[in-house]
Amino acid sequence: MSRRISILGATGSVGSATLDLISRAEPGAFEFAALTANANVAALAEIARVHRPEIAVIGDERLAGDLAEALAGTGIETAAGPEALIEAASRPVDYTMAAIVGSAGLRPAAAALQAGSILALANKECLVCAGDYFMELAETRGARILPVDSEHNAIFQAIYPGHEKHIRRIILTASGGPFRDWPVEKMSGVSRADALAHPVWSMGDKISIDSATLMNKGLEVIEACRLFRLPPAQVDVVVHRQSVIHGLVEYIDGSVLAQLGSPDMRIPIASTLAWPERMETPSEPLNLAALARLDFEAPDEIRFPALRIAREALLAGEGATSCLNAANEVAVEAFLAGRVGFLDIPGLVSDCLEAMDRKSMLPKRFAGIDDALNVDRRARDIVSQCMTGIPA
Ligand code: NAD
Ligand code: MG
């Protein structure tokens, strides 16, 4: 029987890896309700022609005509704009891959959960900005969130069912990013290309920069606390440069269960696509003898302050984590555009958090997704102000 699925953010790194797995599955194993993208009409049209979804949606409203033209005569419905993304995500499916980058993915992912779909969650921003809302929505709808982020997927796999109450702590591994061995003096001058050259993973631009600042690990600590309902003190991070162990769960008796695998996102994605079963992937099998060694070290919060800033935001609550995420999105975009330096990124995030805290604009908890998006909007304005030197 075929499974009906949608991919939100189908042209991105995670979206493409998902489509790659589906292309290798038995013909007819999957059928598509919706495929979506932000602005790349040609890429969306190309995958839509291959995978024949019911509807293809482009996020940028101005591109409605271009998409309709590109898919004319195919019988595939087309639509554009944020409301169309939500409508497409609400169509009944068995499984939705939420792989939009940034807080733009919140409403479409929530719509999929609301419709009762299994939510394969790559878009960690959902939990960082509105974790309580997403976890409660999944509970009330009886829908399941399956983590795609490799560390969280590893921990999900290593949690022995029924033993959640016996967890002492969980450990997220971090590759350390391209600057793990750089002295801080050298880090002020890093270029866009240096920062995008991740030593292990091949990913979209935004998360590659976050991996270089270690903000990605900060966002992942927040994601883990909300997803596994653990207090911050029970979520640790260790730098493990080979990225072969993705996550570990330590139980109260001292047993530690881990998930290992080649650093290939198709492995965690496949575990969600086939869940609760397993499926084959073309990933390189792990060759431990060839690897010979696995290294571990504590993260350096002096050279990489983003991890500390994210932990502080986590303790402050949902307003702060939403603000952290939005300010970081804007700062990363500015770095990629050459408008700010690499070391300015954590500084801008920290300034924005302070400014919003002074104005009492960071509630501990949100009543719903609108509150999260309001803080997100305000943080974007404030961090933009900070970048132009206007006091926020
Ligand atoms: P990407 O930039 O490669 O792709 C993002 C996708 O989202 C694209 O299809 C793009 O068209 C779409 N998109 C971007 N902005 C949008 C908007 N405003 N409205 C609608 N659609 C929009 O990103 P990625 O690396 O695939 O990451 C996707 C998500 O998965 C992120 O949240 C990231 O943190 C998470 N993630 C990625 C990886 C990875 O290996 N790439 C690993 C773990 C988690
Ligand atoms: Mg990750």
Tab-separated table of C-alpha atoms and ligand atoms in Angstrom:
chain	number	residue	atom	x	y	z
A	1	MET	CA	0.000	0.000	0.000
A	2	SER	CA	1.389	3.404	-0.842
A	3	ARG	CA	1.954	6.058	1.816
A	4	ARG	CA	0.691	9.539	1.073
A	5	ILE	CA	3.236	12.186	2.005
A	6	SER	CA	4.089	15.885	1.689
A	7	ILE	CA	7.496	17.557	1.753
A	8	LEU	CA	7.651	21.158	2.951
A	9	GLY	CA	10.949	22.636	1.750
A	10	ALA	CA	11.383	19.971	-0.923
A	11	THR	CA	14.182	21.761	-2.831
A	12	GLY	CA	16.518	22.104	0.159
A	13	SER	CA	19.215	19.854	1.512
A	14	VAL	CA	16.915	17.741	3.728
A	15	GLY	CA	14.091	17.864	1.147
A	16	SER	CA	16.424	16.574	-1.589
A	17	ALA	CA	17.805	13.806	0.642
A	18	THR	CA	14.210	12.723	1.351
A	19	LEU	CA	13.382	12.667	-2.361
A	20	ASP	CA	16.559	10.718	-3.049
A	21	LEU	CA	15.424	7.962	-0.658
A	22	ILE	CA	11.944	7.939	-2.160
A	23	SER	CA	13.371	7.638	-5.678
A	24	ARG	CA	15.075	4.415	-4.593
A	25	ALA	CA	11.971	2.937	-2.965
A	26	GLU	CA	9.704	0.506	-4.803
A	27	PRO	CA	7.584	2.277	-7.411
A	28	GLY	CA	4.254	3.226	-5.890
A	29	ALA	CA	5.503	2.965	-2.283
A	30	PHE	CA	4.904	6.696	-1.820
A	31	GLU	CA	2.528	9.161	-3.401
A	32	PHE	CA	2.715	12.905	-2.959
A	33	ALA	CA	0.104	15.344	-1.777
A	34	ALA	CA	2.275	18.501	-1.709
A	35	LEU	CA	5.794	19.581	-2.594
A	36	THR	CA	6.794	23.122	-1.619
A	37	ALA	CA	9.713	25.530	-2.001
A	38	ASN	CA	10.420	29.186	-1.354
A	39	ALA	CA	11.604	30.833	-4.569
A	40	ASN	CA	13.326	28.336	-6.873
A	41	VAL	CA	10.574	27.748	-9.434
A	42	ALA	CA	12.767	25.747	-11.826
A	43	ALA	CA	13.899	23.298	-9.110
A	44	LEU	CA	10.360	22.879	-7.757
A	45	ALA	CA	8.915	22.335	-11.241
A	46	GLU	CA	11.597	19.761	-12.016
A	47	ILE	CA	10.913	17.625	-8.935
A	48	ALA	CA	7.165	18.045	-9.371
A	49	ARG	CA	7.403	16.654	-12.919
A	50	VAL	CA	9.252	13.604	-11.581
A	51	HIS	CA	7.224	12.950	-8.416
A	52	ARG	CA	3.769	14.124	-9.604
A	53	PRO	CA	2.338	15.695	-6.414
A	54	GLU	CA	-1.290	16.756	-6.257
A	55	ILE	CA	-0.077	20.340	-5.672
A	56	ALA	CA	3.196	22.274	-5.923
A	57	VAL	CA	3.462	25.485	-3.892
A	58	ILE	CA	5.984	28.282	-4.085
A	59	GLY	CA	6.315	30.475	-0.970
A	60	ASP	CA	7.009	33.705	-2.832
A	61	GLU	CA	3.620	34.998	-3.995
A	62	ARG	CA	5.144	36.962	-6.886
A	63	LEU	CA	6.194	33.705	-8.521
A	64	ALA	CA	2.644	32.281	-8.842
A	65	GLY	CA	2.520	32.876	-12.610
A	66	ASP	CA	5.987	31.455	-13.238
A	67	LEU	CA	5.170	28.215	-11.385
A	68	ALA	CA	1.805	27.846	-13.157
A	69	GLU	CA	3.577	28.317	-16.484
A	70	ALA	CA	6.369	25.871	-15.621
A	71	LEU	CA	3.840	23.146	-14.768
A	72	ALA	CA	1.229	23.966	-17.415
A	73	GLY	CA	-0.275	20.864	-18.999
A	74	THR	CA	0.961	18.491	-16.290
A	75	GLY	CA	-2.321	18.368	-14.361
A	76	ILE	CA	-0.433	19.361	-11.192
A	77	GLU	CA	-2.224	22.067	-9.236
A	78	THR	CA	-0.064	25.115	-8.412
A	79	ALA	CA	-0.337	27.837	-5.774
A	80	ALA	CA	1.820	30.519	-4.150
A	81	GLY	CA	2.225	32.451	-0.908
A	82	PRO	CA	2.280	31.714	2.812
A	83	GLU	CA	-1.453	30.917	3.010
A	84	ALA	CA	-1.134	28.446	0.145
A	85	LEU	CA	1.725	26.724	1.988
A	86	ILE	CA	-0.541	26.282	5.000
A	87	GLU	CA	-3.415	24.989	2.886
A	88	ALA	CA	-1.137	22.468	1.144
A	89	ALA	CA	0.365	21.332	4.467
A	90	SER	CA	-3.167	20.743	5.820
A	91	ARG	CA	-4.062	18.193	3.141
A	92	PRO	CA	-4.546	14.751	4.685
A	93	VAL	CA	-1.379	12.643	4.517
A	94	ASP	CA	0.285	9.854	6.486
A	95	TYR	CA	3.605	11.680	6.786
A	96	THR	CA	4.930	15.222	6.399
A	97	MET	CA	8.597	16.124	6.152
A	98	ALA	CA	8.914	19.606	7.705
A	99	ALA	CA	12.147	20.814	6.082
A	100	ILE	CA	11.602	24.538	5.609
A	101	VAL	CA	14.450	26.538	7.140
A	102	GLY	CA	13.723	29.122	9.818
A	103	SER	CA	10.622	30.351	11.612
A	104	ALA	CA	8.867	30.554	8.215
A	105	GLY	CA	8.279	26.826	8.740
A	106	LEU	CA	6.221	27.162	11.926
A	107	ARG	CA	2.728	27.639	10.507
A	108	PRO	CA	2.970	25.011	7.750
A	109	ALA	CA	4.379	22.424	10.212
A	110	ALA	CA	1.644	23.241	12.724
A	111	ALA	CA	-0.980	22.838	9.976
A	112	ALA	CA	0.342	19.355	9.187
A	113	LEU	CA	0.191	18.321	12.849
A	114	GLN	CA	-3.276	19.834	13.168
A	115	ALA	CA	-4.377	17.641	10.257
A	116	GLY	CA	-3.109	14.595	12.185
A	117	SER	CA	-0.070	13.769	10.048
A	118	ILE	CA	3.092	12.155	11.423
A	119	LEU	CA	5.484	15.101	11.510
A	120	ALA	CA	9.074	14.311	10.568
A	121	LEU	CA	10.649	17.412	12.052
A	122	ALA	CA	13.831	18.781	10.513
A	123	ASN	CA	12.710	22.382	11.065
A	124	LYS	CA	14.062	22.628	14.634
A	125	GLU	CA	12.859	26.231	14.820
A	126	CYS	CA	9.336	24.887	15.537
A	127	LEU	CA	10.499	23.591	18.917
A	128	VAL	CA	12.916	26.439	19.583
A	129	CYS	CA	10.223	29.088	19.035
A	130	ALA	CA	7.052	27.344	20.179
A	131	GLY	CA	7.978	23.981	21.683
A	132	ASP	CA	5.163	23.771	24.204
A	133	TYR	CA	2.604	24.570	21.528
A	134	PHE	CA	3.920	21.879	19.158
A	135	MET	CA	4.227	19.207	21.841
A	136	GLU	CA	0.722	19.915	23.163
A	137	LEU	CA	-0.737	20.020	19.657
A	138	ALA	CA	0.799	16.625	18.857
A	139	GLU	CA	-0.644	15.236	22.069
A	140	THR	CA	-4.158	16.551	21.573
A	141	ARG	CA	-4.232	15.494	17.902
A	142	GLY	CA	-2.733	12.081	18.690
A	143	ALA	CA	-0.087	12.893	16.067
A	144	ARG	CA	3.553	11.919	16.361
A	145	ILE	CA	6.617	14.110	16.018
A	146	LEU	CA	9.609	12.128	14.733
A	147	PRO	CA	12.885	14.051	15.045
A	148	VAL	CA	14.978	14.268	11.876
A	149	ASP	CA	17.842	16.278	13.326
A	150	SER	CA	20.547	13.592	13.523
A	151	GLU	CA	21.306	14.035	17.249
A	152	HIS	CA	17.647	13.981	18.273
A	153	ASN	CA	16.900	11.129	15.948
A	154	ALA	CA	19.769	9.200	17.559
A	155	ILE	CA	18.422	9.878	21.049
A	156	PHE	CA	14.895	8.977	19.955
A	157	GLN	CA	16.280	5.644	18.741
A	158	ALA	CA	18.321	5.102	21.934
A	159	ILE	CA	15.429	5.692	24.325
A	160	TYR	CA	14.328	2.268	25.374
A	161	PRO	CA	10.500	2.402	25.367
A	162	GLY	CA	9.175	2.770	28.898
A	163	HIS	CA	12.552	3.764	30.314
A	164	GLU	CA	12.146	7.522	29.828
A	165	LYS	CA	11.804	7.961	33.587
A	166	HIS	CA	15.199	6.293	34.114
A	167	ILE	CA	17.177	8.757	31.980
A	168	ARG	CA	19.961	10.535	33.883
A	169	ARG	CA	21.010	12.722	30.969
A	170	ILE	CA	21.253	12.838	27.201
A	171	ILE	CA	24.308	13.908	25.238
A	172	LEU	CA	24.273	15.636	21.860
A	173	THR	CA	27.434	15.347	19.809
A	174	ALA	CA	28.811	18.291	17.819
A	175	SER	CA	31.362	18.104	15.018
A	176	GLY	CA	32.763	21.435	16.215
A	177	GLY	CA	32.391	23.019	12.773
A	178	PRO	CA	35.125	24.333	10.459
A	179	PHE	CA	36.727	26.596	13.118
A	180	ARG	CA	37.076	24.071	15.916
A	181	ASP	CA	40.885	24.403	15.803
A	182	TRP	CA	41.106	28.106	14.966
A	183	PRO	CA	42.402	30.677	17.462
A	184	VAL	CA	39.874	33.422	18.149
A	185	GLU	CA	42.107	36.139	16.565
A	186	LYS	CA	41.862	34.359	13.233
A	187	MET	CA	38.100	33.861	13.560
A	188	SER	CA	37.271	37.564	13.259
A	189	GLY	CA	38.347	37.531	9.622
A	190	VAL	CA	36.589	34.384	8.401
A	191	SER	CA	34.915	34.599	5.013
A	192	ARG	CA	31.544	33.322	3.869
A	193	ALA	CA	33.296	30.475	2.017
A	194	ASP	CA	35.370	29.488	5.095
A	195	ALA	CA	32.239	29.341	7.222
A	196	LEU	CA	30.222	27.357	4.671
A	197	ALA	CA	32.924	24.686	4.325
A	198	HIS	CA	31.660	22.233	6.934
A	199	PRO	CA	34.229	19.509	7.702
A	200	VAL	CA	31.708	16.653	7.898
A	201	TRP	CA	28.119	17.430	6.872
A	202	SER	CA	26.784	18.866	3.638
A	203	MET	CA	23.823	21.109	4.543
A	204	GLY	CA	21.914	24.286	3.640
A	205	ASP	CA	23.690	27.657	4.109
A	206	LYS	CA	21.875	28.768	7.265
A	207	ILE	CA	22.569	25.631	9.306
A	208	SER	CA	26.149	25.496	7.997
A	209	ILE	CA	26.821	28.947	9.474
A	210	ASP	CA	25.048	27.921	12.689
A	211	SER	CA	27.344	24.894	12.872
A	212	ALA	CA	30.368	27.154	12.507
A	213	THR	CA	29.260	29.452	15.388
A	214	LEU	CA	27.936	26.462	17.423
A	215	MET	CA	24.568	28.258	17.547
A	216	ASN	CA	23.224	25.132	15.874
A	217	LYS	CA	24.173	23.121	18.965
A	218	GLY	CA	22.556	25.774	21.149
A	219	LEU	CA	19.331	25.515	19.142
A	220	GLU	CA	19.595	21.732	19.425
A	221	VAL	CA	19.913	21.810	23.222
A	222	ILE	CA	16.680	23.836	23.283
A	223	GLU	CA	15.076	21.453	20.769
A	224	ALA	CA	16.105	18.433	22.890
A	225	CYS	CA	14.724	19.837	26.164
A	226	ARG	CA	11.377	20.561	24.563
A	227	LEU	CA	11.151	17.344	22.547
A	228	PHE	CA	12.212	14.934	25.280
A	229	ARG	CA	10.708	17.046	28.094
A	230	LEU	CA	13.995	17.219	30.010
A	231	PRO	CA	15.366	20.067	32.138
A	232	PRO	CA	18.407	21.902	30.658
A	233	ALA	CA	20.749	20.367	33.273
A	234	GLN	CA	20.045	16.924	31.804
A	235	VAL	CA	21.143	17.841	28.266
A	236	ASP	CA	24.892	17.860	27.606
A	237	VAL	CA	27.016	18.545	24.545
A	238	VAL	CA	30.310	16.934	23.602
A	239	VAL	CA	32.479	17.763	20.593
A	240	HIS	CA	33.095	14.622	18.566
A	241	ARG	CA	34.871	15.531	15.358
A	242	GLN	CA	34.243	12.329	13.419
A	243	SER	CA	30.416	12.733	13.782
A	244	VAL	CA	29.890	8.992	13.899
A	245	ILE	CA	28.114	8.870	17.257
A	246	HIS	CA	25.127	11.183	16.867
A	247	GLY	CA	23.544	11.105	20.306
A	248	LEU	CA	23.712	9.197	23.596
A	249	VAL	CA	21.299	8.408	26.402
A	250	GLU	CA	22.675	7.738	29.882
A	251	TYR	CA	20.397	5.855	32.270
A	252	ILE	CA	20.459	5.977	36.074
A	253	ASP	CA	22.274	2.642	36.281
A	254	GLY	CA	25.213	4.029	34.273
A	255	SER	CA	24.297	2.299	30.998
A	256	VAL	CA	24.806	4.535	27.989
A	257	LEU	CA	23.001	3.761	24.729
A	258	ALA	CA	24.095	5.521	21.567
A	259	GLN	CA	23.212	5.556	17.884
A	260	LEU	CA	26.069	5.462	15.389
A	261	GLY	CA	26.160	5.794	11.635
A	262	SER	CA	27.934	7.497	8.758
A	263	PRO	CA	27.341	11.249	8.762
A	264	ASP	CA	24.633	11.070	6.099
A	265	MET	CA	21.232	12.685	6.724
A	266	ARG	CA	19.572	9.936	4.704
A	267	ILE	CA	19.984	7.627	7.719
A	268	PRO	CA	17.870	9.649	10.198
A	269	ILE	CA	15.448	10.613	7.422
A	270	ALA	CA	14.990	6.943	6.480
A	271	SER	CA	14.300	6.035	10.086
A	272	THR	CA	11.363	8.473	10.066
A	273	LEU	CA	10.140	7.521	6.579
A	274	ALA	CA	9.984	3.831	7.474
A	275	TRP	CA	8.957	4.283	11.123
A	276	PRO	CA	8.120	2.086	12.999
A	277	GLU	CA	9.854	-0.236	10.512
A	278	ARG	CA	13.257	0.143	8.814
A	279	MET	CA	14.237	0.685	5.192
A	280	GLU	CA	17.476	0.354	3.245
A	281	THR	CA	19.580	3.402	2.441
A	282	PRO	CA	22.530	3.833	0.057
A	283	SER	CA	24.611	5.271	2.910
A	284	GLU	CA	28.189	4.183	3.374
A	285	PRO	CA	28.239	1.399	6.018
A	286	LEU	CA	30.221	2.281	9.106
A	287	ASN	CA	33.756	0.868	9.001
A	288	LEU	CA	35.043	1.117	12.564
A	289	ALA	CA	38.408	-0.475	11.821
A	290	ALA	CA	39.057	2.072	9.062
A	291	LEU	CA	37.977	4.890	11.384
A	292	ALA	CA	40.344	3.555	14.051
A	293	ARG	CA	39.494	6.199	16.656
A	294	LEU	CA	36.747	8.402	17.988
A	295	ASP	CA	37.659	11.680	19.712
A	296	PHE	CA	35.708	13.664	22.279
A	297	GLU	CA	36.285	17.049	23.918
A	298	ALA	CA	34.273	19.635	25.826
A	299	PRO	CA	32.886	22.536	23.751
A	300	ASP	CA	34.819	25.816	24.107
A	301	GLU	CA	32.258	28.419	25.193
A	302	ILE	CA	34.853	31.190	25.130
A	303	ARG	CA	35.584	30.928	21.417
A	304	PHE	CA	31.989	29.871	20.710
A	305	PRO	CA	29.743	31.982	22.987
A	306	ALA	CA	26.574	31.087	21.027
A	307	LEU	CA	26.149	27.854	22.947
A	308	ARG	CA	26.203	29.702	26.277
A	309	ILE	CA	23.827	32.403	25.001
A	310	ALA	CA	21.389	29.724	23.824
A	311	ARG	CA	21.505	27.959	27.201
A	312	GLU	CA	20.780	31.240	28.983
A	313	ALA	CA	17.835	31.873	26.653
A	314	LEU	CA	16.532	28.385	27.387
A	315	LEU	CA	16.508	29.131	31.113
A	316	ALA	CA	14.700	32.430	30.461
A	317	GLY	CA	11.849	30.757	28.542
A	318	GLU	CA	10.052	30.656	25.201
A	319	GLY	CA	10.128	34.409	24.548
A	320	ALA	CA	13.910	34.383	24.835
A	321	THR	CA	14.412	31.297	22.661
A	322	SER	CA	12.146	32.750	19.957
A	323	CYS	CA	14.063	36.016	20.104
A	324	LEU	CA	17.397	34.165	19.994
A	325	ASN	CA	16.294	32.270	16.898
A	326	ALA	CA	14.967	35.296	15.004
A	327	ALA	CA	17.954	37.500	15.854
A	328	ASN	CA	20.284	34.718	14.771
A	329	GLU	CA	18.410	34.229	11.470
A	330	VAL	CA	18.815	37.926	10.651
A	331	ALA	CA	22.459	38.043	11.777
A	332	VAL	CA	23.347	34.944	9.719
A	333	GLU	CA	21.638	36.416	6.661
A	334	ALA	CA	23.642	39.627	7.171
A	335	PHE	CA	26.877	37.638	7.507
A	336	LEU	CA	26.101	35.685	4.315
A	337	ALA	CA	25.456	39.010	2.546
A	338	GLY	CA	28.811	40.365	3.762
A	339	ARG	CA	27.196	43.054	5.962
A	340	VAL	CA	28.534	41.845	9.337
A	341	GLY	CA	31.546	39.805	10.474
A	342	PHE	CA	31.474	36.240	11.747
A	343	LEU	CA	32.110	37.169	15.383
A	344	ASP	CA	29.339	39.805	15.229
A	345	ILE	CA	26.710	37.061	14.985
A	346	PRO	CA	26.598	36.000	18.676
A	347	GLY	CA	27.097	39.631	19.752
A	348	LEU	CA	24.028	40.772	17.797
A	349	VAL	CA	21.921	37.932	19.199
A	350	SER	CA	22.994	38.810	22.713
A	351	ASP	CA	22.282	42.552	22.200
A	352	CYS	CA	18.827	41.776	20.838
A	353	LEU	CA	17.996	39.506	23.793
A	354	GLU	CA	19.108	42.197	26.218
A	355	ALA	CA	17.137	44.946	24.464
A	356	MET	CA	13.937	42.885	24.398
A	357	ASP	CA	14.396	41.811	27.995
A	358	ARG	CA	14.753	45.472	29.064
A	359	LYS	CA	11.413	46.160	27.381
A	360	SER	CA	9.829	43.107	29.086
A	361	MET	CA	9.077	41.615	25.680
A	362	LEU	CA	10.210	38.065	26.477
A	363	PRO	CA	7.391	36.052	28.096
A	364	LYS	CA	8.333	32.839	29.882
A	365	ARG	CA	5.609	30.916	28.044
A	366	PHE	CA	3.515	31.519	24.948
A	367	ALA	CA	-0.230	30.981	24.752
A	368	GLY	CA	0.070	29.998	21.088
A	369	ILE	CA	1.957	30.268	17.847
A	370	ASP	CA	0.872	33.908	17.229
A	371	ASP	CA	2.763	34.988	20.354
A	372	ALA	CA	5.893	33.232	19.094
A	373	LEU	CA	5.621	34.912	15.708
A	374	ASN	CA	5.066	38.329	17.333
A	375	VAL	CA	8.297	38.001	19.314
A	376	ASP	CA	9.987	36.763	16.126
A	377	ARG	CA	8.871	39.909	14.227
A	378	ARG	CA	9.925	42.280	17.007
A	379	ALA	CA	13.322	40.593	17.350
A	380	ARG	CA	13.925	40.949	13.603
A	381	ASP	CA	13.219	44.697	13.821
A	382	ILE	CA	15.401	45.136	16.878
A	383	VAL	CA	18.391	43.202	15.575
A	384	SER	CA	18.185	45.123	12.278
A	385	GLN	CA	18.253	48.327	14.332
A	386	CYS	CA	21.278	47.013	16.269
A	387	MET	CA	23.072	46.391	12.955
A	388	THR	CA	22.576	49.955	11.788
A	389	GLY	CA	23.916	51.238	15.107
A	390	ILE	CA	20.585	52.778	16.208
A	391	PRO	CA	20.148	52.156	19.971
A	392	ALA	CA	17.429	49.519	20.401
B	1	NAD	P1	17.941	24.523	2.884
B	1	NAD	O1	18.233	25.975	2.907
B	1	NAD	O2	18.815	23.630	2.079
B	1	NAD	O3	16.434	24.300	2.374
B	1	NAD	C1	15.356	24.993	2.916
B	1	NAD	C2	14.060	24.685	2.193
B	1	NAD	O4	13.052	25.562	2.728
B	1	NAD	C3	14.109	24.983	0.685
B	1	NAD	O5	13.255	24.071	0.003
B	1	NAD	C4	13.531	26.392	0.583
B	1	NAD	O6	12.943	26.637	-0.678
B	1	NAD	C5	12.493	26.384	1.700
B	1	NAD	N1	12.273	27.714	2.281
B	1	NAD	C6	13.225	28.587	2.710
B	1	NAD	N2	12.646	29.724	3.168
B	1	NAD	C7	11.302	29.557	3.017
B	1	NAD	C8	10.189	30.402	3.281
B	1	NAD	N3	10.319	31.628	3.780
B	1	NAD	N4	8.953	29.915	3.001
B	1	NAD	C9	8.806	28.673	2.471
B	1	NAD	N5	9.827	27.835	2.192
B	1	NAD	C10	11.064	28.274	2.466
B	1	NAD	O7	17.865	24.046	4.403
B	1	NAD	P2	18.211	22.604	5.008
B	1	NAD	O8	19.645	22.535	5.301
B	1	NAD	O9	17.550	21.543	4.189
B	1	NAD	O10	17.486	22.724	6.425
B	1	NAD	C11	16.079	22.635	6.570
B	1	NAD	C12	15.748	22.515	8.058
B	1	NAD	O11	16.281	21.286	8.541
B	1	NAD	C13	16.374	23.609	8.936
B	1	NAD	O12	15.510	23.912	9.974
B	1	NAD	C14	17.643	22.957	9.468
B	1	NAD	O13	18.043	23.485	10.723
B	1	NAD	C15	17.164	21.515	9.624
B	1	NAD	N6	18.248	20.519	9.550
B	1	NAD	C16	18.988	20.392	8.425
B	1	NAD	C17	20.009	19.458	8.363
B	1	NAD	C18	20.836	19.265	7.114
B	1	NAD	O14	21.632	18.344	7.038
B	1	NAD	N7	20.707	20.095	6.102
B	1	NAD	C19	20.283	18.643	9.475
B	1	NAD	C20	19.490	18.799	10.616
B	1	NAD	C21	18.475	19.731	10.639
B	2	MG	MG	21.804	18.311	14.146
